[in-house]
PDB file of C-alpha atoms in Angstrom:
ATOM      1  CA  MET A   1       0.018  -0.014  -0.007  1.00 79.00           C
ATOM      2  CA  ILE A   2       2.872   2.405   0.830  1.00 83.00           C
ATOM      3  CA  ASP A   3       4.446   1.625  -2.585  1.00 82.00           C
ATOM      4  CA  ARG A   4       1.207   2.390  -4.323  1.00 79.00           C
ATOM      5  CA  LEU A   5       0.831   5.717  -2.516  1.00 78.00           C
ATOM      6  CA  ARG A   6       4.518   6.591  -3.277  1.00 81.00           C
ATOM      7  CA  GLU A   7       3.969   5.801  -6.994  1.00 79.00           C
ATOM      8  CA  THR A   8       0.729   7.828  -7.064  1.00 76.00           C
ATOM      9  CA  PHE A   9       2.490  10.784  -5.464  1.00 77.00           C
ATOM     10  CA  ARG A  10       5.320  10.554  -8.006  1.00 79.00           C
ATOM     11  CA  LEU A  11       2.747  10.664 -10.828  1.00 76.00           C
ATOM     12  CA  TRP A  12       1.082  13.656  -9.253  1.00 74.00           C
ATOM     13  CA  CYS A  13       4.402  15.474  -9.288  1.00 78.00           C
ATOM     14  CA  ALA A  14       5.603  14.270 -12.674  1.00 76.00           C
ATOM     15  CA  PRO A  15       2.506  13.274 -14.818  1.00 74.00           C
ATOM     16  CA  ARG A  16       4.770  12.913 -17.912  1.00 78.00           C
ATOM     17  CA  ARG A  17       5.636   9.475 -16.368  1.00 78.00           C
ATOM     18  CA  LEU A  18       2.182   8.390 -17.561  1.00 78.00           C
ATOM     19  CA  ARG A  19       3.552   8.230 -21.138  1.00 79.00           C
ATOM     20  CA  ALA A  20       5.400   5.066 -20.129  1.00 80.00           C
ATOM     21  CA  GLU A  21       2.107   3.259 -19.466  1.00 82.00           C
ATOM     22  CA  GLY A  22       0.205   1.631 -22.265  1.00 83.00           C
ATOM     23  CA  SER A  23      -0.513   3.510 -25.460  1.00 88.00           C
ATOM     24  CA  THR A  24      -1.519   7.157 -26.070  1.00 88.00           C
ATOM     25  CA  PRO A  25      -5.306   7.422 -26.031  1.00 89.00           C
ATOM     26  CA  ASP A  26      -7.290   9.458 -28.513  1.00 91.00           C
ATOM     27  CA  TYR A  27      -6.534  13.128 -27.604  1.00 89.00           C
ATOM     28  CA  ARG A  28     -10.295  13.901 -27.412  1.00 94.00           C
ATOM     29  CA  PHE A  29     -10.581  11.562 -24.454  1.00 94.00           C
ATOM     30  CA  SER A  30      -7.580  13.062 -22.690  1.00 91.00           C
ATOM     31  CA  LEU A  31      -8.953  16.569 -23.214  1.00 94.00           C
ATOM     32  CA  ALA A  32     -12.378  15.451 -21.928  1.00 95.00           C
ATOM     33  CA  ASN A  33     -10.603  14.052 -18.847  1.00 94.00           C
ATOM     34  CA  GLU A  34      -8.843  17.346 -18.399  1.00 94.00           C
ATOM     35  CA  ARG A  35     -12.095  19.263 -18.659  1.00 96.00           C
ATOM     36  CA  THR A  36     -13.603  17.044 -15.978  1.00 95.00           C
ATOM     37  CA  PHE A  37     -10.509  17.737 -13.781  1.00 95.00           C
ATOM     38  CA  LEU A  38     -11.026  21.525 -14.350  1.00 97.00           C
ATOM     39  CA  ALA A  39     -14.745  21.179 -13.401  1.00 96.00           C
ATOM     40  CA  TRP A  40     -13.706  19.595 -10.130  1.00 95.00           C
ATOM     41  CA  ILE A  41     -11.187  22.396  -9.500  1.00 97.00           C
ATOM     42  CA  ARG A  42     -13.932  24.970 -10.089  1.00 97.00           C
ATOM     43  CA  THR A  43     -16.059  23.159  -7.656  1.00 94.00           C
ATOM     44  CA  ALA A  44     -13.244  23.236  -5.053  1.00 96.00           C
ATOM     45  CA  LEU A  45     -12.757  26.972  -5.690  1.00 97.00           C
ATOM     46  CA  ALA A  46     -16.487  27.543  -5.196  1.00 96.00           C
ATOM     47  CA  LEU A  47     -16.369  25.677  -1.904  1.00 94.00           C
ATOM     48  CA  VAL A  48     -13.375  27.803  -0.796  1.00 96.00           C
ATOM     49  CA  ALA A  49     -15.435  30.947  -1.606  1.00 97.00           C
ATOM     50  CA  GLY A  50     -18.383  29.478   0.247  1.00 93.00           C
ATOM     51  CA  GLY A  51     -16.245  28.701   3.403  1.00 93.00           C
ATOM     52  CA  ILE A  52     -14.909  32.253   3.407  1.00 95.00           C
ATOM     53  CA  ALA A  53     -18.429  33.634   2.874  1.00 93.00           C
ATOM     54  CA  VAL A  54     -19.755  31.677   5.842  1.00 89.00           C
ATOM     55  CA  ASP A  55     -17.022  33.023   8.060  1.00 92.00           C
ATOM     56  CA  GLN A  56     -17.292  36.602   6.902  1.00 93.00           C
ATOM     57  CA  PHE A  57     -21.000  37.183   6.324  1.00 90.00           C
ATOM     58  CA  LEU A  58     -22.918  34.976   8.754  1.00 85.00           C
ATOM     59  CA  THR A  59     -21.958  37.190  11.672  1.00 86.00           C
ATOM     60  CA  GLY A  60     -25.377  36.542  13.277  1.00 82.00           C
ATOM     61  CA  LEU A  61     -24.209  33.013  14.140  1.00 82.00           C
ATOM     62  CA  SER A  62     -22.093  32.273  17.152  1.00 85.00           C
ATOM     63  CA  TRP A  63     -18.339  32.213  16.523  1.00 90.00           C
ATOM     64  CA  GLY A  64     -18.171  28.449  17.199  1.00 89.00           C
ATOM     65  CA  MET A  65     -21.077  27.583  14.804  1.00 84.00           C
ATOM     66  CA  ARG A  66     -19.686  29.873  12.051  1.00 88.00           C
ATOM     67  CA  THR A  67     -16.156  28.552  12.396  1.00 91.00           C
ATOM     68  CA  THR A  68     -17.338  24.946  12.390  1.00 88.00           C
ATOM     69  CA  ILE A  69     -19.337  25.382   9.278  1.00 86.00           C
ATOM     70  CA  ALA A  70     -16.537  27.351   7.500  1.00 91.00           C
ATOM     71  CA  VAL A  71     -13.932  24.771   8.359  1.00 92.00           C
ATOM     72  CA  ALA A  72     -16.143  21.886   7.186  1.00 88.00           C
ATOM     73  CA  VAL A  73     -16.763  23.631   3.825  1.00 90.00           C
ATOM     74  CA  LEU A  74     -13.083  24.484   3.446  1.00 94.00           C
ATOM     75  CA  ALA A  75     -12.075  20.897   4.246  1.00 93.00           C
ATOM     76  CA  SER A  76     -14.546  19.739   1.563  1.00 90.00           C
ATOM     77  CA  ALA A  77     -12.774  22.109  -0.867  1.00 94.00           C
ATOM     78  CA  ALA A  78      -9.380  20.534  -0.070  1.00 95.00           C
ATOM     79  CA  MET A  79     -10.768  17.041  -0.480  1.00 93.00           C
ATOM     80  CA  CYS A  80     -12.383  18.008  -3.793  1.00 94.00           C
ATOM     81  CA  ALA A  81      -9.077  19.422  -5.121  1.00 95.00           C
ATOM     82  CA  PHE A  82      -7.067  16.403  -4.072  1.00 92.00           C
ATOM     83  CA  ARG A  83      -9.714  14.073  -5.491  1.00 93.00           C
ATOM     84  CA  ALA A  84      -9.697  15.923  -8.760  1.00 94.00           C
ATOM     85  CA  VAL A  85      -6.006  15.178  -9.310  1.00 92.00           C
ATOM     86  CA  ASN A  86      -6.383  11.620  -8.197  1.00 90.00           C
ATOM     87  CA  HIS A  87      -9.410  10.988 -10.461  1.00 93.00           C
ATOM     88  CA  TRP A  88      -7.680  12.630 -13.445  1.00 92.00           C
ATOM     89  CA  LEU A  89      -4.649  10.404 -12.904  1.00 91.00           C
ATOM     90  CA  GLY A  90      -6.752   7.266 -12.561  1.00 91.00           C
ATOM     91  CA  CYS A  91      -8.783   7.987 -15.699  1.00 93.00           C
ATOM     92  CA  GLU A  92      -5.649   8.846 -17.765  1.00 92.00           C
ATOM     93  CA  ARG A  93      -3.984   5.597 -16.567  1.00 90.00           C
ATOM     94  CA  ALA A  94      -7.011   3.523 -17.393  1.00 93.00           C
ATOM     95  CA  MET A  95      -7.327   4.970 -20.848  1.00 94.00           C
ATOM     96  CA  ARG A  96      -3.692   4.310 -21.576  1.00 92.00           C
ATOM     97  CA  ARG A  97      -4.016   0.752 -20.424  1.00 92.00           C
ATOM     98  CA  GLY A  98      -7.299   0.128 -22.243  1.00 93.00           C
ATOM     99  CA  GLU A  99      -9.159  -0.540 -18.872  1.00 93.00           C
ATOM    100  CA  ASP A 100     -12.544   0.521 -17.673  1.00 94.00           C
ATOM    101  CA  LEU A 101     -12.578   3.988 -16.148  1.00 92.00           C
ATOM    102  CA  PRO A 102     -12.458   4.023 -12.351  1.00 91.00           C
ATOM    103  CA  VAL A 103     -15.728   4.265 -10.459  1.00 89.00           C
ATOM    104  CA  SER A 104     -15.980   6.946  -7.818  1.00 88.00           C
ATOM    105  CA  ARG A 105     -18.230   7.433  -4.811  1.00 90.00           C
ATOM    106  CA  PHE A 106     -16.860  10.961  -4.244  1.00 89.00           C
ATOM    107  CA  PRO A 107     -19.645  12.823  -6.119  1.00 89.00           C
ATOM    108  CA  VAL A 108     -22.215  11.266  -3.803  1.00 92.00           C
ATOM    109  CA  LEU A 109     -20.081  12.037  -0.745  1.00 89.00           C
ATOM    110  CA  LEU A 110     -19.528  15.623  -1.835  1.00 86.00           C
ATOM    111  CA  ALA A 111     -23.241  16.210  -2.657  1.00 89.00           C
ATOM    112  CA  THR A 112     -24.269  14.721   0.692  1.00 90.00           C
ATOM    113  CA  ALA A 113     -21.751  16.826   2.650  1.00 84.00           C
ATOM    114  CA  THR A 114     -22.810  20.009   0.707  1.00 84.00           C
ATOM    115  CA  ALA A 115     -26.537  19.271   1.385  1.00 89.00           C
ATOM    116  CA  LEU A 116     -25.819  18.714   5.074  1.00 86.00           C
ATOM    117  CA  ALA A 117     -23.806  21.977   5.330  1.00 81.00           C
ATOM    118  CA  ALA A 118     -26.627  23.850   3.570  1.00 85.00           C
ATOM    119  CA  LEU A 119     -29.171  22.390   5.909  1.00 88.00           C
ATOM    120  CA  LEU A 120     -27.011  23.239   8.972  1.00 81.00           C
ATOM    121  CA  VAL A 121     -26.656  26.848   7.807  1.00 79.00           C
ATOM    122  CA  LEU A 122     -30.403  26.997   7.077  1.00 85.00           C
ATOM    123  CA  ALA A 123     -31.259  25.680  10.516  1.00 84.00           C
ATOM    124  CA  ALA A 124     -28.781  28.026  12.206  1.00 77.00           C
ATOM    125  CA  VAL A 125     -30.069  31.071  10.343  1.00 77.00           C
ATOM    126  CA  ALA A 126     -33.701  30.140  10.844  1.00 83.00           C
ATOM    127  CA  LEU A 127     -33.374  29.426  14.545  1.00 78.00           C
ATOM    128  CA  GLY A 128     -31.217  32.527  15.028  1.00 69.00           C
ATOM    129  CA  ALA A 129     -28.308  30.660  16.618  1.00 55.00           C
ATOM    130  CA  GLY A 130     -26.084  32.847  18.591  1.00 51.00           C
ATOM    131  CA  GLN A 131     -28.530  35.730  19.037  1.00 54.00           C
TER     132      GLN A 131
END
């Protein structure tokens, strides 16, 4: 497992090493994979903005509630960014090897976490927490 993590980290730092695996896929598929990566990065950036917005604009909430929600949203942003790189790498590797694309549960996890954060903010605002 450590060797697999080490190899994945090496590919993150030097993606050109992927060229050694399998054959070059149709460039349209590689570009589609890159667009998906960029969409995940945009999602991570939106979550960063949301975390900052919670901290700066929901001043009616108690400090602890506001900080907890902001940190949870910012942690989701970090996970989303790391997952974007990992998913891009896995898909590129699978395409080069002629394998099925990897399946991911992350979209469901991210959607659930986002919905829970939204409900938490809604409940806190509606109940006037901290006032």
